């Protein structure tokens, strides 16, 4: 079956713009979580959605937001981009609870802010 | 908040050798899950092995096994008969259970160990 699909793979944006990243989970998976990966900070949890509800949020400013649709697809949005937002953004899907059922990650979206 | 520490930024071994990657973590919770993920240059995080804290028995998956020491809060990964395809970044990760009272937060990752398998 198809894996977790993230689009686009690469993105270049200008400081001050906003960006929307998309994640399509594995069919039947209802939980989607997002992570930011940078060389300096490593992998950091952004937020997790289950059945269209944000279940938890990491320690990121309000410029980072997300949502989940009824088909479990998720989007994350970053407004007023800063140079420090340049990172690999990874999405992970799970059947229900990632700890119990395991997380499957996508290949990520590489965002470069110039 | 929980923390995960991987003290080896980089390791290099010869093909077919056995290698152990270390991971320690800090938490006040009693119920949680631990994971090892592999990230090759393709960027996709791949689950290597998963351990439930309430299980005493160490998890194994083919050539991969863990040494889980709950009291010491240690969770090392052993790779036997290492292969060239094992070359990757390896991340140790921690997660509370939804029902542990620690909150339904996501995975907390260590900084990673870059493992290089030499031919």
Coordinates of N, CA, C and O in Angstrom, one line a residue, chain A residues 3-89:
Chain A
X3 N 2.7 4.7 0.9 CA 3.2 5.2 2.2 C 2.7 6.5 2.5 O 1.7 7.0 1.9
X4 N 3.4 7.2 3.4 CA 3.1 8.6 3.7 C 3.6 9.5 2.6 O 4.8 9.5 2.3
X5 N 2.8 10.3 2.1 CA 3.2 11.2 1.0 C 3.2 12.7 1.4 O 2.2 13.2 1.9
X6 N 4.4 13.3 1.2 CA 4.5 14.7 1.6 C 4.8 15.5 0.3 O 5.6 15.1 -0.5
X7 N 4.1 16.6 0.2 CA 4.3 17.5 -1.0 C 4.3 18.9 -0.5 O 3.7 19.3 0.5
X8 N 5.2 19.7 -1.2 CA 6.1 19.3 -2.2 C 7.4 18.7 -1.5 O 7.5 18.7 -0.3
X9 N 8.3 18.2 -2.3 CA 9.6 17.7 -1.8 C 10.5 18.8 -1.4 O 11.2 18.7 -0.4
X10 N 10.5 19.8 -2.2 CA 11.4 21.0 -2.0 C 10.7 22.3 -2.2 O 9.7 22.3 -3.0
X11 N 11.0 23.3 -1.4 CA 10.4 24.5 -1.5 C 11.3 25.6 -1.1 O 12.1 25.5 -0.1
X12 N 11.3 26.7 -1.9 CA 12.1 27.9 -1.6 C 11.2 29.1 -1.4 O 10.4 29.3 -2.3
X13 N 11.3 29.7 -0.3 CA 10.4 30.9 0.0 C 11.3 32.0 0.5 O 12.4 31.9 1.0
X14 N 10.7 33.2 0.4 CA 11.3 34.4 0.8 C 10.9 34.8 2.2 O 9.7 34.5 2.6
X15 N 11.8 35.3 3.0 CA 11.5 35.8 4.4 C 10.2 36.6 4.3 O 10.1 37.5 3.5
X16 N 9.3 36.4 5.3 CA 8.1 37.2 5.4 C 6.9 36.5 4.7 O 5.7 36.8 5.0
X17 N 7.2 35.6 3.8 CA 6.1 34.9 3.1 C 5.5 33.8 4.0 O 6.0 33.6 5.1
X18 N 4.4 33.2 3.5 CA 3.9 32.1 4.3 C 3.9 30.8 3.4 O 4.1 30.9 2.1
X19 N 3.8 29.7 4.0 CA 4.0 28.4 3.2 C 3.0 27.4 3.8 O 2.7 27.4 5.0
X20 N 2.5 26.5 2.9 CA 1.6 25.4 3.4 C 2.2 24.1 2.9 O 2.6 24.0 1.7
X21 N 2.4 23.2 3.8 CA 2.9 21.9 3.4 C 1.8 20.8 3.6 O 1.0 21.0 4.5
X22 N 1.9 19.8 2.8 CA 0.8 18.8 2.8 C 1.3 17.4 3.1 O 2.4 17.1 2.8
X23 N 0.5 16.7 3.8 CA 0.8 15.3 4.2 C -0.4 14.4 4.0 O -1.5 14.6 4.6
X24 N -0.2 13.4 3.2 CA -1.3 12.3 3.0 C -0.9 11.1 3.8 O 0.1 10.5 3.4
X25 N -1.6 10.7 4.8 CA -1.2 9.5 5.6 C -1.5 8.2 4.8 O -2.1 8.2 3.8
X26 N -1.0 7.1 5.4 CA -1.3 5.8 4.9 C -2.8 5.6 5.0 O -3.4 6.0 6.0
X27 N -3.4 5.0 4.0 CA -4.9 4.7 4.1 C -5.3 4.0 5.3 O -4.7 3.0 5.7
X28 N -6.3 4.6 6.0 CA -6.8 4.0 7.3 C -6.1 4.6 8.5 O -6.6 4.4 9.6
X29 N -5.0 5.3 8.3 CA -4.4 5.9 9.5 C -5.1 7.2 9.8 O -5.4 8.0 8.9
X30 N -5.4 7.4 11.1 CA -6.2 8.6 11.5 C -5.4 9.6 12.3 O -5.8 10.7 12.6
X31 N -4.1 9.2 12.6 CA -3.3 10.2 13.4 C -2.1 10.7 12.5 O -1.5 9.9 11.8
X32 N -1.9 12.0 12.5 CA -0.8 12.6 11.8 C -0.1 13.5 12.7 O -0.7 14.3 13.4
X33 N 1.2 13.4 12.7 CA 2.1 14.3 13.5 C 3.1 14.9 12.6 O 3.5 14.3 11.6
X34 N 3.6 16.1 13.0 CA 4.6 16.8 12.3 C 5.8 17.1 13.1 O 5.7 17.4 14.3
X35 N 7.0 17.0 12.4 CA 8.3 17.3 13.1 C 9.1 18.2 12.2 O 9.1 18.2 11.0
X36 N 9.9 19.0 12.9 CA 10.9 19.9 12.2 C 12.3 19.3 12.5 O 12.6 19.0 13.7
X37 N 13.1 19.2 11.5 CA 14.4 18.7 11.6 C 15.4 19.7 11.1 O 15.4 20.1 9.9
X38 N 16.3 20.2 12.0 CA 17.4 21.1 11.6 C 18.7 20.6 12.2 O 18.7 19.8 13.2
X39 N 19.8 21.0 11.5 CA 21.1 20.5 12.1 C 21.4 21.0 13.5 O 22.0 20.2 14.3
X40 N 20.9 22.1 13.9 CA 21.2 22.6 15.2 C 20.3 22.1 16.3 O 20.8 21.7 17.4
X41 N 19.0 22.0 16.0 CA 18.1 21.6 17.1 C 17.6 20.2 16.9 O 17.0 19.6 17.8
X42 N 18.0 19.5 15.9 CA 17.6 18.1 15.7 C 16.1 18.0 15.3 O 15.6 18.9 14.7
X43 N 15.5 16.9 15.8 CA 14.1 16.7 15.5 C 13.3 17.2 16.6 O 13.5 16.8 17.8
X44 N 12.3 18.0 16.3 CA 11.4 18.6 17.3 C 10.0 18.4 16.9 O 9.6 18.6 15.7
X45 N 9.2 18.0 17.9 CA 7.8 17.8 17.7 C 7.0 19.1 17.5 O 7.2 20.0 18.3
X46 N 6.2 19.2 16.4 CA 5.4 20.3 16.2 C 4.0 20.2 16.7 O 3.5 20.9 17.5
X47 N 3.2 19.3 16.1 CA 1.9 19.0 16.6 C 1.4 17.6 16.1 O 2.0 17.0 15.2
X48 N 0.3 17.2 16.7 CA -0.3 15.9 16.4 C -1.8 16.0 16.2 O -2.4 16.7 17.0
X49 N -2.3 15.4 15.2 CA -3.8 15.5 15.0 C -4.3 14.1 14.9 O -3.7 13.1 14.5
X50 N -5.5 14.0 15.4 CA -6.3 12.7 15.4 C -7.7 13.0 15.2 O -8.3 13.8 15.9
X51 N -8.3 12.4 14.1 CA -9.7 12.7 13.8 C -10.0 14.1 13.7 O -11.0 14.6 14.4
X52 N -9.2 14.9 13.1 CA -9.4 16.3 12.8 C -9.2 17.2 14.0 O -9.4 18.4 14.0
X53 N -8.8 16.7 15.1 CA -8.5 17.4 16.4 C -7.1 17.5 16.7 O -6.4 16.4 16.7
X54 N -6.6 18.6 17.1 CA -5.2 18.7 17.5 C -5.1 18.1 18.9 O -5.7 18.6 19.9
X55 N -4.3 17.1 19.0 CA -4.2 16.3 20.3 C -3.1 16.9 21.1 O -3.2 16.9 22.4
X56 N -2.1 17.5 20.5 CA -1.0 18.1 21.3 C -0.2 18.9 20.4 O -0.2 18.8 19.2
X57 N 0.6 19.9 21.1 CA 1.4 20.8 20.3 C 2.7 21.0 21.0 O 2.8 21.0 22.2
X58 N 3.8 21.1 20.2 CA 5.1 21.3 20.7 C 5.3 22.7 21.0 O 4.4 23.6 20.9
X59 N 6.6 23.0 21.4 CA 6.9 24.4 21.8 C 7.4 25.2 20.6 O 8.6 25.5 20.5
X60 N 6.5 25.6 19.8 CA 6.7 26.4 18.6 C 5.8 27.7 18.7 O 4.7 27.6 19.2
X61 N 6.3 28.8 18.1 CA 5.4 30.0 18.1 C 4.2 29.8 17.3 O 4.0 28.9 16.5
X62 N 3.2 30.7 17.5 CA 1.9 30.6 16.9 C 2.0 30.8 15.4 O 1.0 30.5 14.7
X63 N 3.1 31.1 14.8 CA 3.2 31.2 13.3 C 3.1 29.8 12.7 O 2.8 29.7 11.5
X64 N 3.3 28.8 13.5 CA 3.2 27.4 13.0 C 1.8 26.9 13.4 O 1.4 26.9 14.6
X65 N 1.1 26.5 12.4 CA -0.3 26.0 12.6 C -0.5 24.8 11.7 O 0.2 24.6 10.8
X66 N -1.6 24.1 12.0 CA -1.9 22.9 11.2 C -3.3 22.6 11.3 O -4.1 23.2 12.0
X67 N -3.7 21.7 10.5 CA -5.1 21.2 10.5 C -5.1 19.8 9.9 O -4.2 19.4 9.1
X68 N -6.2 19.1 10.2 CA -6.4 17.8 9.6 C -7.8 17.7 9.0 O -8.8 18.2 9.6
X69 N -8.0 17.1 7.8 CA -9.2 17.1 7.2 C -9.9 15.7 7.5 O -9.3 14.8 8.0
X70 N -11.2 15.7 7.0 CA -12.0 14.5 7.3 C -11.4 13.2 6.7 O -11.6 12.1 7.2
X71 N -10.6 13.4 5.6 CA -10.0 12.2 5.0 C -8.6 11.9 5.6 O -7.8 11.1 5.1
X72 N -8.3 12.5 6.7 CA -7.0 12.4 7.5 C -5.8 13.1 6.9 O -4.8 13.2 7.6
X73 N -6.0 13.6 5.7 CA -4.9 14.4 5.2 C -4.6 15.6 6.1 O -5.6 16.2 6.7
X74 N -3.4 16.0 6.2 CA -3.0 17.1 7.1 C -2.2 18.2 6.3 O -1.5 17.9 5.4
X75 N -2.4 19.4 6.8 CA -1.6 20.5 6.2 C -1.0 21.2 7.4 O -1.6 21.3 8.5
X76 N 0.3 21.7 7.2 CA 0.8 22.6 8.2 C 1.1 24.0 7.5 O 1.5 24.0 6.3
X77 N 1.0 25.0 8.2 CA 1.2 26.3 7.7 C 2.2 27.1 8.5 O 2.1 27.0 9.8
X78 N 3.1 27.8 7.9 CA 4.0 28.7 8.6 C 3.8 30.1 8.0 O 4.0 30.3 6.8
X79 N 3.5 31.0 8.8 CA 3.3 32.4 8.4 C 4.5 33.2 8.7 O 5.3 32.8 9.6
X80 N 4.7 34.3 8.0 CA 5.8 35.3 8.3 C 7.1 34.5 8.4 O 7.7 34.5 9.5
X81 N 7.5 33.8 7.4 CA 8.7 33.0 7.4 C 9.9 33.7 7.9 O 10.1 34.9 7.5
X82 N 10.7 33.0 8.7 CA 12.0 33.6 9.1 C 13.1 32.6 8.6 O 12.8 31.5 8.3
X83 N 14.3 33.2 8.5 CA 15.4 32.3 8.0 C 15.6 31.1 8.8 O 15.9 30.0 8.3
X84 N 15.3 31.1 10.1 CA 15.5 30.0 11.0 C 14.4 28.9 10.8 O 14.5 27.8 11.4
X85 N 13.4 29.2 9.9 CA 12.4 28.2 9.6 C 12.9 27.2 8.6 O 12.2 26.2 8.3
X86 N 14.1 27.5 8.0 CA 14.6 26.6 7.0 C 14.9 25.2 7.7 O 15.6 25.2 8.7
X87 N 14.3 24.2 7.1 CA 14.4 22.9 7.8 C 13.8 21.8 6.9 O 13.2 22.1 5.9
X88 N 14.0 20.6 7.4 CA 13.2 19.4 6.8 C 12.0 19.2 7.7 O 12.2 19.0 8.9
X89 N 10.9 19.2 7.1 CA 9.6 19.0 7.8 C 9.1 17.6 7.5 O 8.8 17.3 6.4

